[in-house]
mmCIF file of C-alpha atoms and ligand atoms in Angstrom:
data_model
loop_
_atom_site.group_PDB
_atom_site.id
_atom_site.type_symbol
_atom_site.label_atom_id
_atom_site.label_comp_id
_atom_site.label_asym_id
_atom_site.label_seq_id
_atom_site.Cartn_x
_atom_site.Cartn_y
_atom_site.Cartn_z
ATOM 1 C CA ASN A 33 -54.656 -1.010 -55.597
ATOM 2 C CA THR A 34 -53.445 -5.005 -56.551
ATOM 3 C CA SER A 35 -54.044 -8.044 -55.738
ATOM 4 C CA PRO A 36 -51.847 -9.898 -54.430
ATOM 5 C CA HIS A 37 -52.543 -13.301 -55.744
ATOM 6 C CA SER A 38 -50.434 -13.526 -58.783
ATOM 7 C CA ALA A 39 -47.404 -12.458 -56.536
ATOM 8 C CA TYR A 40 -48.768 -16.121 -53.850
ATOM 9 C CA MET A 41 -49.397 -18.433 -56.656
ATOM 10 C CA GLN A 42 -46.183 -17.228 -58.072
ATOM 11 C CA LYS A 43 -44.424 -17.670 -54.826
ATOM 12 C CA CYS A 44 -46.278 -21.141 -54.257
ATOM 13 C CA ILE A 45 -44.832 -22.809 -57.745
ATOM 14 C CA SER A 46 -41.172 -21.646 -56.882
ATOM 15 C CA LEU A 47 -41.688 -23.800 -53.448
ATOM 16 C CA ALA A 48 -43.053 -26.134 -55.779
ATOM 17 C CA GLU A 49 -39.933 -26.628 -57.705
ATOM 18 C CA GLN A 50 -37.765 -27.678 -54.754
ATOM 19 C CA SER A 51 -39.757 -31.158 -54.353
ATOM 20 C CA PRO A 52 -38.889 -33.950 -56.030
ATOM 21 C CA PRO A 53 -40.186 -34.925 -58.557
ATOM 22 C CA ARG A 54 -41.834 -38.082 -58.703
ATOM 23 C CA PRO A 55 -44.261 -40.043 -61.174
ATOM 24 C CA THR A 56 -46.841 -40.602 -58.459
ATOM 25 C CA ASN A 57 -47.481 -37.223 -57.750
ATOM 26 C CA PHE A 58 -47.728 -33.492 -57.966
ATOM 27 C CA ARG A 59 -45.533 -30.733 -57.105
ATOM 28 C CA VAL A 60 -46.837 -28.498 -55.556
ATOM 29 C CA GLY A 61 -46.573 -25.073 -53.256
ATOM 30 C CA ALA A 62 -48.565 -24.095 -50.609
ATOM 31 C CA ILE A 63 -48.643 -20.512 -48.088
ATOM 32 C CA LEU A 64 -50.139 -19.730 -44.957
ATOM 33 C CA LEU A 65 -51.306 -17.337 -44.197
ATOM 34 C CA SER A 66 -53.510 -14.364 -42.100
ATOM 35 C CA ARG A 67 -55.232 -10.912 -43.662
ATOM 36 C CA LYS A 68 -56.507 -8.640 -42.435
ATOM 37 C CA ASP A 69 -59.997 -8.231 -43.092
ATOM 38 C CA ASN A 70 -60.847 -5.676 -45.541
ATOM 39 C CA ASP A 71 -57.837 -5.973 -46.995
ATOM 40 C CA PRO A 72 -57.850 -6.483 -50.277
ATOM 41 C CA THR A 73 -53.990 -5.649 -51.052
ATOM 42 C CA GLY A 74 -52.994 -8.077 -48.613
ATOM 43 C CA SER A 75 -51.043 -5.111 -47.100
ATOM 44 C CA ASP A 76 -50.870 -6.588 -43.738
ATOM 45 C CA ASP A 77 -50.581 -10.376 -44.258
ATOM 46 C CA LYS A 78 -48.026 -12.186 -41.865
ATOM 47 C CA ILE A 79 -47.004 -15.460 -43.485
ATOM 48 C CA LEU A 80 -47.632 -18.717 -41.407
ATOM 49 C CA SER A 81 -45.790 -20.961 -42.517
ATOM 50 C CA THR A 82 -44.880 -22.718 -46.141
ATOM 51 C CA GLY A 83 -44.679 -26.604 -47.579
ATOM 52 C CA TYR A 84 -43.618 -28.386 -50.839
ATOM 53 C CA THR A 85 -45.008 -31.431 -51.541
ATOM 54 C CA MET A 86 -42.373 -34.007 -50.072
ATOM 55 C CA GLU A 87 -40.160 -31.020 -47.979
ATOM 56 C CA LEU A 88 -41.147 -33.791 -44.806
ATOM 57 C CA ALA A 89 -40.016 -37.290 -44.713
ATOM 58 C CA GLY A 90 -42.298 -39.502 -46.115
ATOM 59 C CA ASN A 91 -45.464 -39.139 -48.955
ATOM 60 C CA THR A 92 -46.489 -35.584 -48.005
ATOM 61 C CA HIS A 93 -48.274 -33.380 -49.843
ATOM 62 C CA ALA A 94 -47.505 -29.046 -49.471
ATOM 63 C CA GLU A 95 -50.866 -28.169 -47.595
ATOM 64 C CA GLN A 96 -49.417 -31.506 -45.777
ATOM 65 C CA CYS A 97 -46.047 -30.102 -44.914
ATOM 66 C CA CYS A 98 -47.112 -26.670 -44.838
ATOM 67 C CA PHE A 99 -49.712 -27.460 -41.502
ATOM 68 C CA ALA A 100 -46.903 -29.237 -40.421
ATOM 69 C CA ASN A 101 -43.915 -27.003 -40.708
ATOM 70 C CA PHE A 102 -46.321 -24.737 -38.529
ATOM 71 C CA ALA A 103 -47.192 -27.592 -35.884
ATOM 72 C CA ALA A 104 -43.126 -28.278 -35.289
ATOM 73 C CA VAL A 105 -42.471 -24.812 -34.750
ATOM 74 C CA HIS A 106 -45.571 -24.757 -31.802
ATOM 75 C CA ASN A 107 -44.276 -28.182 -30.114
ATOM 76 C CA VAL A 108 -47.626 -30.293 -31.579
ATOM 77 C CA ALA A 109 -47.862 -32.503 -34.391
ATOM 78 C CA GLU A 110 -49.130 -31.659 -37.779
ATOM 79 C CA ASP A 111 -52.369 -33.302 -36.684
ATOM 80 C CA GLU A 112 -53.104 -31.546 -33.434
ATOM 81 C CA VAL A 113 -52.649 -27.357 -35.840
ATOM 82 C CA ALA A 114 -55.460 -26.069 -34.870
ATOM 83 C CA SER A 115 -54.960 -25.748 -31.394
ATOM 84 C CA VAL A 116 -51.971 -23.378 -32.167
ATOM 85 C CA LEU A 117 -53.109 -21.574 -35.561
ATOM 86 C CA PRO A 118 -54.059 -18.155 -34.624
ATOM 87 C CA ALA A 119 -57.400 -16.874 -33.921
ATOM 88 C CA GLU A 120 -57.241 -12.918 -33.871
ATOM 89 C CA PRO A 121 -60.869 -11.337 -34.225
ATOM 90 C CA GLY A 122 -60.044 -9.116 -37.589
ATOM 91 C CA ARG A 123 -57.638 -11.033 -39.120
ATOM 92 C CA LYS A 124 -58.327 -14.673 -41.491
ATOM 93 C CA LEU A 125 -56.571 -17.647 -42.493
ATOM 94 C CA ILE A 126 -55.723 -17.868 -46.087
ATOM 95 C CA MET A 127 -54.150 -20.965 -47.875
ATOM 96 C CA TYR A 128 -52.278 -20.137 -51.223
ATOM 97 C CA VAL A 129 -52.038 -23.431 -53.392
ATOM 98 C CA SER A 130 -50.289 -23.740 -56.593
ATOM 99 C CA MET A 131 -52.524 -27.028 -57.569
ATOM 100 C CA GLU A 132 -56.370 -27.874 -55.785
ATOM 101 C CA PRO A 133 -56.152 -29.450 -53.149
ATOM 102 C CA CYS A 134 -56.505 -33.843 -53.365
ATOM 103 C CA GLY A 135 -60.526 -34.672 -51.933
ATOM 104 C CA LYS A 136 -58.613 -38.245 -51.988
ATOM 105 C CA ARG A 137 -55.589 -39.631 -52.358
ATOM 106 C CA LEU A 138 -54.157 -42.922 -54.210
ATOM 107 C CA SER A 139 -52.377 -43.840 -50.925
ATOM 108 C CA GLY A 140 -54.958 -43.621 -49.100
ATOM 109 C CA ASN A 141 -53.854 -40.819 -46.816
ATOM 110 C CA ALA A 142 -55.384 -38.441 -45.173
ATOM 111 C CA PRO A 143 -56.538 -36.455 -47.834
ATOM 112 C CA CYS A 144 -55.458 -32.347 -47.588
ATOM 113 C CA VAL A 145 -59.040 -30.688 -47.777
ATOM 114 C CA GLN A 146 -59.895 -33.590 -45.070
ATOM 115 C CA ARG A 147 -56.550 -30.861 -43.199
ATOM 116 C CA ILE A 148 -57.845 -27.596 -44.123
ATOM 117 C CA THR A 149 -61.308 -28.484 -42.920
ATOM 118 C CA ARG A 150 -60.230 -30.239 -39.361
ATOM 119 C CA THR A 151 -58.564 -26.500 -38.969
ATOM 120 C CA ARG A 152 -61.895 -25.903 -37.906
ATOM 121 C CA THR A 153 -62.282 -28.341 -34.948
ATOM 122 C CA GLY A 154 -63.344 -26.807 -31.793
ATOM 123 C CA GLY A 155 -65.376 -23.952 -32.427
ATOM 124 C CA ARG A 156 -62.508 -22.722 -34.171
ATOM 125 C CA GLU A 157 -62.763 -20.790 -37.646
ATOM 126 C CA GLY A 158 -59.497 -22.526 -38.946
ATOM 127 C CA ILE A 159 -59.136 -21.303 -42.230
ATOM 128 C CA TYR A 160 -61.073 -19.361 -43.988
ATOM 129 C CA LYS A 161 -60.385 -19.828 -47.745
ATOM 130 C CA VAL A 162 -57.889 -21.156 -50.356
ATOM 131 C CA TYR A 163 -56.791 -20.023 -53.533
ATOM 132 C CA PHE A 164 -55.871 -22.540 -56.279
ATOM 133 C CA GLY A 165 -54.133 -21.830 -59.018
ATOM 134 C CA VAL A 166 -54.889 -24.982 -61.120
ATOM 135 C CA LYS A 167 -57.698 -27.652 -61.008
ATOM 136 C CA GLU A 168 -56.370 -31.486 -59.789
ATOM 137 C CA PRO A 169 -55.959 -33.193 -63.459
ATOM 138 C CA GLY A 170 -57.395 -36.349 -63.636
ATOM 139 C CA THR A 171 -54.072 -37.984 -64.052
ATOM 140 C CA PHE A 172 -54.555 -40.367 -60.692
ATOM 141 C CA VAL A 173 -58.051 -39.563 -58.647
ATOM 142 C CA GLY A 174 -59.717 -38.880 -61.832
ATOM 143 C CA ALA A 175 -63.235 -36.007 -62.005
ATOM 144 C CA SER A 176 -61.529 -33.723 -58.282
ATOM 145 C CA GLU A 177 -63.427 -32.781 -55.398
ATOM 146 C CA GLY A 178 -61.518 -30.863 -53.285
ATOM 147 C CA CYS A 179 -63.075 -27.700 -54.464
ATOM 148 C CA GLN A 180 -66.439 -29.162 -53.691
ATOM 149 C CA MET A 181 -65.279 -30.673 -50.296
ATOM 150 C CA LEU A 182 -63.918 -27.588 -49.422
ATOM 151 C CA THR A 183 -68.202 -25.735 -50.510
ATOM 152 C CA ALA A 184 -69.493 -28.999 -48.409
ATOM 153 C CA ALA A 185 -66.435 -27.732 -45.454
ATOM 154 C CA GLY A 186 -67.668 -23.747 -45.707
ATOM 155 C CA ILE A 187 -64.964 -23.242 -46.511
ATOM 156 C CA GLU A 188 -63.966 -20.589 -49.052
ATOM 157 C CA TRP A 189 -61.844 -21.130 -52.292
ATOM 158 C CA GLU A 190 -61.129 -19.723 -55.441
ATOM 159 C CA HIS A 191 -58.955 -20.023 -58.847
ATOM 160 C CA VAL A 192 -56.725 -17.577 -59.288
ATOM 161 C CA SER A 193 -56.226 -17.995 -63.308
ATOM 162 C CA GLY A 194 -53.283 -16.652 -65.257
ATOM 163 C CA PHE A 195 -50.580 -19.618 -63.602
ATOM 164 C CA GLU A 196 -52.149 -22.799 -65.093
ATOM 165 C CA LYS A 197 -49.352 -23.769 -67.744
ATOM 166 C CA GLU A 198 -46.756 -23.802 -65.690
ATOM 167 C CA ILE A 199 -48.333 -24.811 -62.370
ATOM 168 C CA LEU A 200 -49.009 -28.157 -64.015
ATOM 169 C CA THR A 201 -46.286 -27.909 -65.996
ATOM 170 C CA VAL A 202 -44.131 -27.544 -62.078
ATOM 171 C CA ALA A 203 -46.342 -30.645 -61.062
ATOM 172 C CA THR A 204 -45.423 -32.503 -63.556
ATOM 173 C CA ALA A 205 -42.342 -32.863 -63.800
ATOM 174 C CA GLY A 206 -41.676 -36.336 -62.431
ATOM 175 C CA HIS A 207 -44.089 -37.432 -64.522
ATOM 176 C CA GLU A 208 -43.739 -39.775 -68.347
ATOM 177 C CA ASN A 209 -45.050 -37.938 -70.808
ATOM 178 C CA SER A 210 -45.534 -34.170 -68.700
ATOM 179 C CA GLU A 211 -45.856 -32.047 -71.795
ATOM 180 C CA ALA A 212 -49.100 -34.492 -72.987
ATOM 181 C CA GLU A 213 -50.440 -34.333 -69.784
ATOM 182 C CA VAL A 214 -50.297 -30.728 -69.545
ATOM 183 C CA ARG A 215 -51.857 -30.270 -72.501
ATOM 184 C CA ALA A 216 -54.276 -32.400 -71.830
ATOM 185 C CA ALA A 217 -55.126 -31.141 -68.267
ATOM 186 C CA LEU A 218 -55.107 -27.528 -70.187
ATOM 187 C CA GLY A 219 -57.633 -28.838 -72.696
ATOM 188 C CA GLU A 220 -60.083 -30.379 -69.627
ATOM 189 C CA ARG A 221 -59.926 -26.936 -68.018
ATOM 190 C CA VAL A 222 -63.178 -25.470 -67.639
ATOM 191 C CA THR A 223 -64.352 -23.122 -69.355
ATOM 192 C CA ASN A 224 -66.805 -21.566 -67.133
ATOM 193 C CA VAL A 225 -65.122 -20.853 -63.705
ATOM 194 C CA ASP A 226 -68.160 -21.990 -61.790
ATOM 195 C CA ASP A 227 -68.299 -25.550 -63.833
ATOM 196 C CA ILE A 228 -65.240 -26.322 -61.575
HETATM 197 N N1 HJL B 5 -52.993 -30.161 -54.018
HETATM 198 C C1 HJL B 5 -52.535 -31.359 -53.880
HETATM 199 N N2 HJL B 5 -50.618 -31.249 -52.898
HETATM 200 C C2 HJL B 5 -49.587 -31.983 -53.425
HETATM 201 O O1 HJL B 5 -48.301 -31.866 -53.008
HETATM 202 C C3 HJL B 5 -50.324 -33.473 -53.887
HETATM 203 N N3 HJL B 5 -48.584 -33.887 -54.018
HETATM 204 C C4 HJL B 5 -50.450 -33.889 -54.846
HETATM 205 N N4 HJL B 5 -51.372 -34.552 -55.586
HETATM 206 C C5 HJL B 5 -52.321 -34.655 -55.598
HETATM 207 C C6 HJL B 5 -52.793 -36.856 -56.339
HETATM 208 O O2 HJL B 5 -54.348 -37.231 -56.482
HETATM 209 C C7 HJL B 5 -51.748 -37.493 -55.021
HETATM 210 O O3 HJL B 5 -51.034 -37.034 -55.652
HETATM 211 C C8 HJL B 5 -51.931 -38.966 -55.667
HETATM 212 O O4 HJL B 5 -53.212 -39.499 -55.357
HETATM 213 C C9 HJL B 5 -50.754 -40.295 -55.166
HETATM 214 O O5 HJL B 5 -51.333 -39.991 -53.810
HETATM 215 P P1 HJL B 5 -50.597 -39.844 -52.677
HETATM 216 O O6 HJL B 5 -49.871 -38.395 -53.394
HETATM 217 O O7 HJL B 5 -48.983 -40.965 -52.804
HETATM 218 O O8 HJL B 5 -51.197 -40.144 -51.330
HETATM 219 N N5 HJL B 5 -51.884 -32.481 -54.617
HETATM 220 ZN ZN1 ZN B 6 -53.046 -33.334 -51.028
#
């Protein structure tokens, strides 16, 4: 039985490729889905929403757009998305993102970890686990703390390896010296995922 992670990571990369290149952020893609418990191949997955950086007007992140798109379909604002996310017994909400959700944003806008954590308000289970393809490089905020913040919020996360170079190349396409940045980020990649 094959794991579905690689296929979803490749889908996140194709989503990220739709993002307009900018020197001031990363091009990222995100998928929100509902997965049946004990379904390791994701054979019964239900895709709920997708998003990519700047898909929606303004300085928007992939995860933010993913939530906003779902919220819009259910006639609520993005910050109310928790109230319309499905909460079905025997199923979990899972997010795939090409890059580690941000814990801080230079713009000061709400970071995506906060948006993910917010899905758990009102006693709702919300997002259960986040899969990402690469840690956020230090370009904008230095050492990223997204996954530590997810852990602190009781949200599981997992690094899906094998796509780092591709994800970083897409993410930094609008940057001054994308190649050097990718090389540096790959160099700074921790050898032991547990050190992430
Ligand atoms: N996970 C993630 N998804 C995105 O869609 C995106 N653009 C980033 N990027 C993280 C980076 O840290 C911020 O883009 C900079 O900190 C600038 O902040 P703004 O984006 O202007 O709020 N990270
Ligand atoms: Zn973000």
